Amino acid sequence: MGLRTFIESLQKSGELTKITKPVSTEYELAGIINALSEKPVFFENIKESTVPVVSGLVSSKELICRSLGITKEQLLPKLSLAIEKPVEPKLVENAVCQEVVHIGSDVDLTKLPIMHYTDKDGGKYIASAVSIIKDPQTGHRNMCFHRLMLKDKNHFIARIVENRGTDSALKKASDGELDIAICVGNSTAVLLAAATSLPTGVDELGMANALERTDIVKCKTVDLEVPAEAEFVFEGRITREKATEGPFLDLTGVVDRVRQQPVIEIKCVTHRKNPIYQTILAGKNEHKFLMGMPKEPTIYNEVNKVCQCRDVYITPGGCSWLHAVVQIHKTHADDGRKAILAAFEGHKSLKHVVVVDEDINIYDPHDVEWAIATRFQADKNLIVLSNQSGSSLDPSGDLSEGKKATTAKAGVDATIPIVTTGKGFKKEDYIKIDLNKYM
């Protein structure tokens, strides 16, 4: 369901907290969201803006599934199918995201409730923005997340990760500049699709449309299409100018370093009547679920190519990005090893992966640790890969300026050896008792 429909649903069920007292974008807004453990919250009265703020809508798998109208068991297969078989979205003539239009001198980003999250921030940031560009050579559309640091009334400084979609498209641009559309206030389907790394040429908006109907509309001033039901759309251009971006709290919970990053000039802002500004907390649950969870189906699909994959979990202890547990049905002696290598293929930034059998609860870290303790031998079942392409989010990796991040990777095969009968590797348990009979 769309953003507004989901907000209404949460309000009807009593799960939406409403804050009516005046709240400031200067640390206070982020502090309240954090104090509420990122449960869904709606701020009606923002001191620096007339626009209300919502947060916490994708802070758990349960909320994500409910917004998509599915169960938790259906999530991984649904995401996998949407990745494998995206559906071309319908282009509409009129859309609610363009009910109000501001062009040129009428653009003023400072009127929005853009936040200071922590006192370490280099400036005010948007952490929930979905960006859309087109490859200047192929015309292929790409949708992703870029954090945006507010520079002035009509400029952002964007963190654009090297050698990814937007950066690669920029390098192809003859003049070094690129049109961009930035959307704030999106459906869960759009957010999940934007967070998913799809093969070159595969449209993320097609994935969103496969998850649930996602119509698109042409922008007013740039040759790009955006979700028709977005709350805000900023139309502009990534320029050749660079400026200081950062520091800012990142996915791992540590402060990311300062860089020289591209400046985006915003020439047009469109939005719905009485728009709602959606925010997420950097480094917290919503950030982690949006970043990590879309990697579960890509790992699942790759592992299924080499053996039978049952489930995948990107763990919060691994910053919902660097660690995964993969559950397989093992039928061959080398299935664990093949699953490890496939997992790294399915998520290029993955640093450590543990592969377990079907009797292990991958969502219980104690159960996973038990599998490692009883089924793993380091000299036989450990795979170590040196000098691998890694994640710029990993502070212990080689993050030398001007080159792609590198790291060492490790895979742990904690599955039962296929040559055994299983004796000594399986947990024994007591009979199940109904205590009501005895109390």
Short mmCIF file of C-alpha atoms in Angstrom, two decimals:
data_model
loop_
_atom_site.label_atom_id
_atom_site.label_comp_id
_atom_site.label_asym_id
_atom_site.label_seq_id
_atom_site.Cartn_x
_atom_site.Cartn_y
_atom_site.Cartn_z
CA MET A 1 0.00 0.00 0.00
CA GLY A 2 1.12 3.60 -0.54
CA LEU A 3 2.69 5.77 2.13
CA ARG A 4 -0.51 7.57 3.09
CA THR A 5 -2.64 4.43 3.09
CA PHE A 6 -0.15 2.71 5.39
CA ILE A 7 -0.07 5.71 7.74
CA GLU A 8 -3.88 5.62 7.91
CA SER A 9 -3.78 1.87 8.57
CA LEU A 10 -1.35 2.29 11.46
CA GLN A 11 -3.44 5.11 12.88
CA LYS A 12 -6.60 2.97 12.81
CA SER A 13 -4.82 0.10 14.58
CA GLY A 14 -3.45 2.43 17.26
CA GLU A 15 0.17 1.81 16.29
CA LEU A 16 0.98 5.34 15.14
CA THR A 17 2.26 7.74 17.79
CA LYS A 18 1.29 11.36 17.13
CA ILE A 19 3.41 14.19 18.51
CA THR A 20 1.49 17.47 18.57
CA LYS A 21 3.93 19.62 20.55
CA PRO A 22 6.45 21.75 18.57
CA VAL A 23 9.61 19.78 17.72
CA SER A 24 12.85 21.09 16.22
CA THR A 25 14.78 19.55 13.32
CA GLU A 26 17.94 20.36 15.31
CA TYR A 27 18.66 16.99 16.98
CA GLU A 28 15.32 16.92 18.83
CA LEU A 29 13.37 15.19 16.04
CA ALA A 30 16.00 12.46 15.70
CA GLY A 31 16.22 12.09 19.48
CA ILE A 32 12.49 11.47 19.85
CA ILE A 33 12.44 8.93 17.00
CA ASN A 34 15.34 7.11 18.66
CA ALA A 35 13.70 7.25 22.12
CA LEU A 36 10.60 5.63 20.58
CA SER A 37 12.81 2.80 19.26
CA GLU A 38 11.80 3.87 15.75
CA LYS A 39 8.18 2.85 16.19
CA PRO A 40 5.87 4.61 13.69
CA VAL A 41 5.52 8.26 14.66
CA PHE A 42 3.92 11.33 13.08
CA PHE A 43 5.10 14.85 14.00
CA GLU A 44 2.38 17.40 13.34
CA ASN A 45 4.22 20.53 14.47
CA ILE A 46 7.76 21.20 13.22
CA LYS A 47 9.34 24.44 14.45
CA GLU A 48 11.33 25.17 11.27
CA SER A 49 8.74 24.04 8.70
CA THR A 50 5.03 23.82 7.94
CA VAL A 51 5.52 20.26 6.63
CA PRO A 52 4.76 17.36 9.01
CA VAL A 53 7.21 14.48 9.41
CA VAL A 54 6.67 10.73 9.57
CA SER A 55 9.18 8.06 10.57
CA GLY A 56 9.43 4.41 11.60
CA LEU A 57 7.30 2.93 8.82
CA VAL A 58 9.93 0.37 7.76
CA SER A 59 11.57 -0.26 11.13
CA SER A 60 10.75 -3.98 11.25
CA LYS A 61 10.14 -6.88 8.89
CA GLU A 62 6.61 -7.12 10.26
CA LEU A 63 5.84 -3.53 9.23
CA ILE A 64 7.47 -4.00 5.83
CA CYS A 65 5.39 -7.11 5.16
CA ARG A 66 2.16 -5.49 6.28
CA SER A 67 2.73 -2.50 4.02
CA LEU A 68 3.14 -4.95 1.11
CA GLY A 69 0.12 -7.00 2.18
CA ILE A 70 2.09 -10.23 2.71
CA THR A 71 3.34 -12.48 5.52
CA LYS A 72 6.97 -12.77 6.65
CA GLU A 73 7.18 -16.20 5.02
CA GLN A 74 6.16 -14.68 1.69
CA LEU A 75 8.70 -11.84 1.78
CA LEU A 76 11.85 -13.56 0.50
CA PRO A 77 10.09 -15.36 -2.38
CA LYS A 78 8.21 -12.16 -3.33
CA LEU A 79 11.40 -10.08 -3.36
CA SER A 80 13.21 -12.77 -5.34
CA LEU A 81 10.44 -12.91 -7.95
CA ALA A 82 10.34 -9.11 -8.26
CA ILE A 83 14.10 -9.09 -8.87
CA GLU A 84 13.95 -11.91 -11.41
CA LYS A 85 10.80 -10.66 -13.18
CA PRO A 86 10.35 -6.88 -12.93
CA VAL A 87 7.19 -5.43 -14.48
CA GLU A 88 7.30 -2.29 -16.63
CA PRO A 89 5.44 0.45 -14.73
CA LYS A 90 2.57 2.36 -16.31
CA LEU A 91 3.34 5.93 -17.41
CA VAL A 92 0.51 8.29 -16.42
CA GLU A 93 -0.22 11.83 -17.60
CA ASN A 94 -1.16 13.33 -14.24
CA ALA A 95 0.11 12.47 -10.79
CA VAL A 96 -0.40 13.61 -7.22
CA CYS A 97 3.36 14.17 -6.81
CA GLN A 98 2.95 17.18 -9.15
CA GLU A 99 -0.10 18.81 -7.58
CA VAL A 100 2.10 21.77 -6.57
CA VAL A 101 5.04 23.00 -8.66
CA HIS A 102 7.87 25.37 -7.69
CA ILE A 103 10.34 26.38 -10.43
CA GLY A 104 13.47 28.54 -10.48
CA SER A 105 13.56 31.28 -7.85
CA ASP A 106 10.49 29.75 -6.19
CA VAL A 107 12.60 26.77 -5.05
CA ASP A 108 13.58 26.94 -1.38
CA LEU A 109 14.81 23.70 0.18
CA THR A 110 15.38 25.41 3.54
CA LYS A 111 11.61 25.46 4.10
CA LEU A 112 11.60 21.67 4.39
CA PRO A 113 12.12 19.84 7.71
CA ILE A 114 15.61 18.67 6.74
CA MET A 115 17.32 17.43 9.89
CA HIS A 116 20.45 17.67 11.94
CA TYR A 117 20.66 14.10 13.26
CA THR A 118 23.67 14.29 15.63
CA ASP A 119 26.12 16.97 16.68
CA LYS A 120 28.75 15.25 14.51
CA ASP A 121 26.85 16.01 11.29
CA GLY A 122 28.57 18.27 8.79
CA GLY A 123 25.22 19.88 8.05
CA LYS A 124 21.52 19.18 7.63
CA TYR A 125 20.83 15.91 5.83
CA ILE A 126 18.18 13.95 3.97
CA ALA A 127 18.75 10.23 4.59
CA SER A 128 15.52 8.94 3.03
CA ALA A 129 15.89 10.29 -0.52
CA VAL A 130 15.51 8.01 -3.54
CA SER A 131 17.46 9.28 -6.57
CA ILE A 132 16.71 8.48 -10.22
CA ILE A 133 19.08 9.01 -13.17
CA LYS A 134 19.51 7.64 -16.70
CA ASP A 135 22.67 6.28 -18.28
CA PRO A 136 23.58 8.86 -20.96
CA GLN A 137 24.72 6.15 -23.38
CA THR A 138 22.17 3.37 -22.94
CA GLY A 139 19.21 5.36 -21.60
CA HIS A 140 18.72 2.77 -18.86
CA ARG A 141 17.06 4.12 -15.74
CA ASN A 142 18.68 3.63 -12.33
CA MET A 143 17.12 4.24 -8.91
CA CYS A 144 19.14 4.25 -5.69
CA PHE A 145 19.78 6.02 -2.39
CA HIS A 146 22.16 8.98 -2.00
CA ARG A 147 22.40 10.83 1.28
CA LEU A 148 22.03 14.56 0.66
CA MET A 149 23.66 17.35 2.64
CA LEU A 150 21.83 20.67 2.35
CA LYS A 151 24.08 23.41 0.93
CA ASP A 152 21.64 26.29 0.41
CA LYS A 153 18.16 27.08 -0.95
CA ASN A 154 18.64 25.14 -4.18
CA HIS A 155 21.72 22.95 -3.77
CA PHE A 156 22.59 19.63 -2.15
CA ILE A 157 25.95 17.89 -1.82
CA ALA A 158 25.43 14.19 -2.56
CA ARG A 159 27.47 11.23 -1.35
CA ILE A 160 27.89 9.27 -4.58
CA VAL A 161 29.72 5.97 -4.06
CA GLU A 162 32.50 5.38 -6.55
CA ASN A 163 32.01 2.91 -9.42
CA ARG A 164 28.30 2.38 -8.69
CA GLY A 165 25.34 3.27 -10.93
CA THR A 166 25.25 7.06 -10.61
CA ASP A 167 29.03 7.45 -10.59
CA SER A 168 29.39 5.22 -13.67
CA ALA A 169 26.70 7.21 -15.51
CA LEU A 170 28.39 10.49 -14.57
CA LYS A 171 31.67 9.28 -16.03
CA LYS A 172 29.91 8.59 -19.33
CA ALA A 173 28.35 12.06 -19.52
CA SER A 174 30.13 14.17 -22.16
CA ASP A 175 30.03 17.32 -20.04
CA GLY A 176 30.45 15.57 -16.69
CA GLU A 177 26.94 16.53 -15.60
CA LEU A 178 23.74 14.50 -15.28
CA ASP A 179 20.03 15.14 -14.76
CA ILE A 180 18.60 13.73 -11.55
CA ALA A 181 15.23 13.41 -9.85
CA ILE A 182 15.10 12.97 -6.08
CA CYS A 183 11.99 11.58 -4.38
CA VAL A 184 11.12 11.86 -0.68
CA GLY A 185 8.07 10.15 0.83
CA ASN A 186 7.78 6.84 -0.99
CA SER A 187 5.98 3.52 -0.73
CA THR A 188 7.78 0.59 0.86
CA ALA A 189 7.96 -1.07 -2.57
CA VAL A 190 9.86 1.91 -4.01
CA LEU A 191 12.20 2.07 -1.01
CA LEU A 192 13.05 -1.64 -1.22
CA ALA A 193 13.60 -1.49 -4.98
CA ALA A 194 15.86 1.55 -4.68
CA ALA A 195 17.94 -0.30 -2.08
CA THR A 196 18.37 -3.36 -4.32
CA SER A 197 21.38 -3.67 -6.62
CA LEU A 198 20.00 -5.06 -9.87
CA PRO A 199 21.98 -6.09 -12.96
CA THR A 200 22.86 -3.28 -15.36
CA GLY A 201 19.86 -2.38 -17.48
CA VAL A 202 17.27 -3.88 -15.12
CA ASP A 203 14.86 -1.18 -13.94
CA GLU A 204 14.40 -0.76 -10.17
CA LEU A 205 11.03 0.91 -10.79
CA GLY A 206 10.04 -2.30 -12.59
CA MET A 207 10.95 -4.22 -9.46
CA ALA A 208 8.85 -1.82 -7.36
CA ASN A 209 5.93 -2.32 -9.75
CA ALA A 210 6.30 -6.09 -9.41
CA LEU A 211 6.05 -5.76 -5.63
CA GLU A 212 2.91 -3.62 -5.90
CA ARG A 213 1.44 -1.31 -8.51
CA THR A 214 3.78 1.66 -8.96
CA ASP A 215 2.74 4.10 -11.68
CA ILE A 216 5.27 6.66 -12.91
CA VAL A 217 5.05 10.16 -14.37
CA LYS A 218 7.38 12.35 -16.45
CA CYS A 219 9.20 15.09 -14.58
CA LYS A 220 8.42 18.71 -15.39
CA THR A 221 11.94 19.92 -16.26
CA VAL A 222 14.15 16.83 -16.78
CA ASP A 223 13.80 13.73 -18.96
CA LEU A 224 13.17 11.33 -16.11
CA GLU A 225 10.25 9.40 -14.66
CA VAL A 226 9.37 9.21 -10.98
CA PRO A 227 6.86 7.33 -8.78
CA ALA A 228 3.50 9.05 -9.29
CA GLU A 229 2.57 8.88 -5.59
CA ALA A 230 5.78 10.34 -4.12
CA GLU A 231 5.29 13.15 -1.61
CA PHE A 232 8.15 15.33 -2.93
CA VAL A 233 10.19 15.32 -6.14
CA PHE A 234 13.29 17.50 -6.56
CA GLU A 235 14.32 17.91 -10.20
CA GLY A 236 17.85 19.04 -10.95
CA ARG A 237 21.31 18.33 -12.26
CA ILE A 238 24.45 16.81 -10.82
CA THR A 239 27.09 19.40 -11.63
CA ARG A 240 30.86 19.25 -12.08
CA GLU A 241 31.26 21.37 -8.96
CA LYS A 242 32.41 19.58 -5.83
CA ALA A 243 32.16 20.61 -2.19
CA THR A 244 32.89 19.21 1.25
CA GLU A 245 30.41 16.50 2.28
CA GLY A 246 30.28 15.03 5.77
CA PRO A 247 30.88 13.93 8.37
CA PHE A 248 27.69 11.90 8.83
CA LEU A 249 26.59 8.85 10.81
CA ASP A 250 26.68 5.80 8.57
CA LEU A 251 25.14 2.31 8.48
CA THR A 252 27.78 0.82 10.77
CA GLY A 253 26.98 3.32 13.54
CA VAL A 254 30.27 5.16 13.14
CA VAL A 255 30.81 8.59 11.65
CA ASP A 256 31.78 8.50 7.99
CA ARG A 257 34.69 10.64 6.86
CA VAL A 258 34.65 13.94 5.00
CA ARG A 259 35.00 13.88 1.19
CA GLN A 260 34.77 16.17 -1.79
CA GLN A 261 31.49 15.22 -3.46
CA PRO A 262 29.32 16.47 -6.36
CA VAL A 263 26.95 19.40 -5.93
CA ILE A 264 23.37 18.99 -7.17
CA GLU A 265 21.48 22.06 -8.36
CA ILE A 266 17.71 21.80 -7.85
CA LYS A 267 15.72 23.69 -10.49
CA CYS A 268 12.20 22.46 -9.73
CA VAL A 269 10.33 21.06 -6.72
CA THR A 270 6.97 19.33 -7.10
CA HIS A 271 4.89 17.85 -4.31
CA ARG A 272 1.47 16.71 -3.24
CA LYS A 273 -0.99 19.06 -1.62
CA ASN A 274 -0.28 19.08 2.12
CA PRO A 275 2.82 16.90 1.66
CA ILE A 276 4.34 14.62 4.28
CA TYR A 277 8.11 14.46 4.76
CA GLN A 278 9.42 10.94 5.45
CA THR A 279 12.65 10.52 7.38
CA ILE A 280 14.74 7.60 8.62
CA LEU A 281 17.48 7.49 11.27
CA ALA A 282 20.95 6.91 9.86
CA GLY A 283 22.62 3.83 11.33
CA LYS A 284 19.42 2.56 12.96
CA ASN A 285 16.79 -0.08 12.14
CA GLU A 286 15.09 1.55 9.14
CA HIS A 287 18.45 2.28 7.54
CA LYS A 288 19.59 -1.28 8.23
CA PHE A 289 16.46 -2.99 6.92
CA LEU A 290 16.42 -0.90 3.76
CA MET A 291 20.10 -1.52 3.11
CA GLY A 292 20.47 -5.13 4.15
CA MET A 293 17.18 -6.90 3.56
CA PRO A 294 17.15 -6.43 -0.26
CA LYS A 295 20.44 -8.34 -0.33
CA GLU A 296 18.80 -11.44 1.14
CA PRO A 297 16.99 -12.38 -2.10
CA THR A 298 20.08 -11.68 -4.24
CA ILE A 299 22.10 -14.04 -2.02
CA TYR A 300 19.21 -16.53 -2.02
CA ASN A 301 19.05 -16.54 -5.83
CA GLU A 302 22.80 -17.04 -6.24
CA VAL A 303 23.03 -19.83 -3.65
CA ASN A 304 20.09 -21.59 -5.28
CA LYS A 305 22.16 -21.84 -8.45
CA VAL A 306 24.66 -24.15 -6.72
CA CYS A 307 22.60 -25.94 -4.04
CA GLN A 308 19.23 -25.82 -2.31
CA CYS A 309 18.92 -22.58 -0.32
CA ARG A 310 16.25 -22.48 2.37
CA ASP A 311 16.68 -19.02 3.93
CA VAL A 312 19.03 -16.03 4.22
CA TYR A 313 19.48 -13.50 7.02
CA ILE A 314 21.57 -10.34 6.84
CA THR A 315 22.33 -9.95 10.55
CA PRO A 316 21.94 -6.71 12.53
CA GLY A 317 25.12 -7.52 14.46
CA GLY A 318 26.96 -7.30 11.15
CA CYS A 319 25.52 -3.81 10.59
CA SER A 320 22.82 -5.38 8.37
CA TRP A 321 25.35 -5.25 5.56
CA LEU A 322 28.60 -7.09 6.25
CA HIS A 323 27.44 -10.42 7.75
CA ALA A 324 24.98 -13.08 6.62
CA VAL A 325 23.76 -16.51 7.69
CA VAL A 326 22.67 -18.86 4.91
CA GLN A 327 20.55 -21.95 5.52
CA ILE A 328 20.80 -24.79 2.99
CA HIS A 329 19.56 -28.34 2.39
CA LYS A 330 22.86 -30.14 2.02
CA THR A 331 23.04 -33.07 -0.41
CA HIS A 332 26.69 -32.97 -1.52
CA ALA A 333 29.91 -32.71 0.45
CA ASP A 334 30.92 -29.38 -1.09
CA ASP A 335 27.51 -27.66 -0.86
CA GLY A 336 28.64 -25.53 2.10
CA ARG A 337 31.71 -24.28 0.25
CA LYS A 338 29.73 -23.57 -2.91
CA ALA A 339 27.11 -21.70 -0.88
CA ILE A 340 29.80 -19.49 0.67
CA LEU A 341 31.21 -18.44 -2.70
CA ALA A 342 27.72 -17.91 -4.12
CA ALA A 343 26.77 -15.71 -1.16
CA PHE A 344 29.73 -13.43 -1.86
CA GLU A 345 28.59 -13.27 -5.47
CA GLY A 346 25.05 -12.41 -4.41
CA HIS A 347 26.18 -9.54 -2.19
CA LYS A 348 29.48 -7.99 -3.26
CA SER A 349 29.93 -6.05 0.00
CA LEU A 350 29.45 -9.12 2.19
CA LYS A 351 32.45 -9.67 4.47
CA HIS A 352 31.65 -12.78 6.54
CA VAL A 353 29.11 -15.54 5.93
CA VAL A 354 28.09 -18.61 7.94
CA VAL A 355 26.37 -21.52 6.19
CA VAL A 356 24.19 -23.83 8.32
CA ASP A 357 21.80 -26.76 7.99
CA GLU A 358 17.99 -26.68 8.05
CA ASP A 359 17.76 -27.56 11.75
CA ILE A 360 19.48 -24.29 12.72
CA ASN A 361 17.39 -21.18 13.44
CA ILE A 362 19.30 -18.53 11.49
CA TYR A 363 17.52 -15.74 13.40
CA ASP A 364 18.89 -17.01 16.73
CA PRO A 365 22.58 -16.06 17.12
CA HIS A 366 22.99 -18.66 19.89
CA ASP A 367 21.80 -21.42 17.57
CA VAL A 368 24.17 -20.24 14.83
CA GLU A 369 27.05 -20.12 17.30
CA TRP A 370 26.18 -23.66 18.44
CA ALA A 371 26.44 -24.86 14.83
CA ILE A 372 29.88 -23.25 14.53
CA ALA A 373 30.97 -24.78 17.85
CA THR A 374 29.86 -28.33 17.01
CA ARG A 375 30.04 -28.64 13.22
CA PHE A 376 32.96 -26.47 12.12
CA GLN A 377 36.69 -27.19 11.88
CA ALA A 378 38.78 -24.15 10.95
CA ASP A 379 41.44 -26.10 9.04
CA LYS A 380 38.81 -27.82 6.87
CA ASN A 381 35.70 -25.66 6.73
CA LEU A 382 37.02 -22.09 6.65
CA ILE A 383 37.39 -20.15 3.41
CA VAL A 384 39.52 -16.99 3.52
CA LEU A 385 39.71 -14.66 0.53
CA SER A 386 42.33 -11.89 0.59
CA ASN A 387 42.34 -8.53 -1.16
CA GLN A 388 38.69 -8.67 -2.20
CA SER A 389 36.44 -5.87 -3.38
CA GLY A 390 34.72 -4.69 -0.22
CA SER A 391 32.44 -2.06 1.25
CA SER A 392 33.27 1.59 1.82
CA LEU A 393 31.15 1.22 4.98
CA ASP A 394 33.69 -1.14 6.58
CA PRO A 395 36.02 1.06 8.66
CA SER A 396 38.61 -1.75 8.97
CA GLY A 397 38.96 -2.22 5.20
CA ASP A 398 41.40 -0.46 2.90
CA LEU A 399 39.59 2.80 2.16
CA SER A 400 42.44 4.57 0.38
CA GLU A 401 41.26 7.69 -1.43
CA GLY A 402 40.71 7.31 -5.15
CA LYS A 403 40.35 3.54 -5.31
CA LYS A 404 37.65 0.98 -4.59
CA ALA A 405 37.50 -0.34 -1.04
CA THR A 406 39.14 -3.72 -0.46
CA THR A 407 38.93 -6.19 2.41
CA ALA A 408 39.55 -9.80 3.44
CA LYS A 409 36.52 -12.09 3.43
CA ALA A 410 35.79 -15.28 5.36
CA GLY A 411 33.18 -18.01 4.99
CA VAL A 412 32.36 -20.54 7.69
CA ASP A 413 30.86 -23.89 6.63
CA ALA A 414 29.03 -24.94 9.79
CA THR A 415 27.06 -27.76 8.15
CA ILE A 416 27.12 -31.41 9.14
CA PRO A 417 29.76 -33.40 7.19
CA ILE A 418 27.95 -35.40 4.52
CA VAL A 419 29.99 -38.56 5.20
CA THR A 420 28.60 -38.92 8.75
CA THR A 421 25.31 -40.39 9.85
CA GLY A 422 24.61 -37.23 11.77
CA LYS A 423 25.36 -38.92 15.10
CA GLY A 424 26.96 -36.44 17.47
CA PHE A 425 25.98 -33.47 15.33
CA LYS A 426 22.26 -33.24 16.10
CA LYS A 427 20.68 -31.63 19.13
CA GLU A 428 18.65 -33.83 21.42
CA ASP A 429 15.66 -32.36 23.22
CA TYR A 430 13.25 -33.25 25.99
CA ILE A 431 9.64 -34.23 25.39
CA LYS A 432 7.16 -31.39 25.01
CA ILE A 433 5.07 -30.77 28.12
CA ASP A 434 1.80 -28.88 28.53
CA LEU A 435 2.39 -27.09 31.84
CA ASN A 436 -1.31 -26.29 32.18
CA LYS A 437 -1.81 -29.89 33.26
CA TYR A 438 0.44 -29.44 36.25
CA MET A 439 -0.17 -25.90 37.45
#
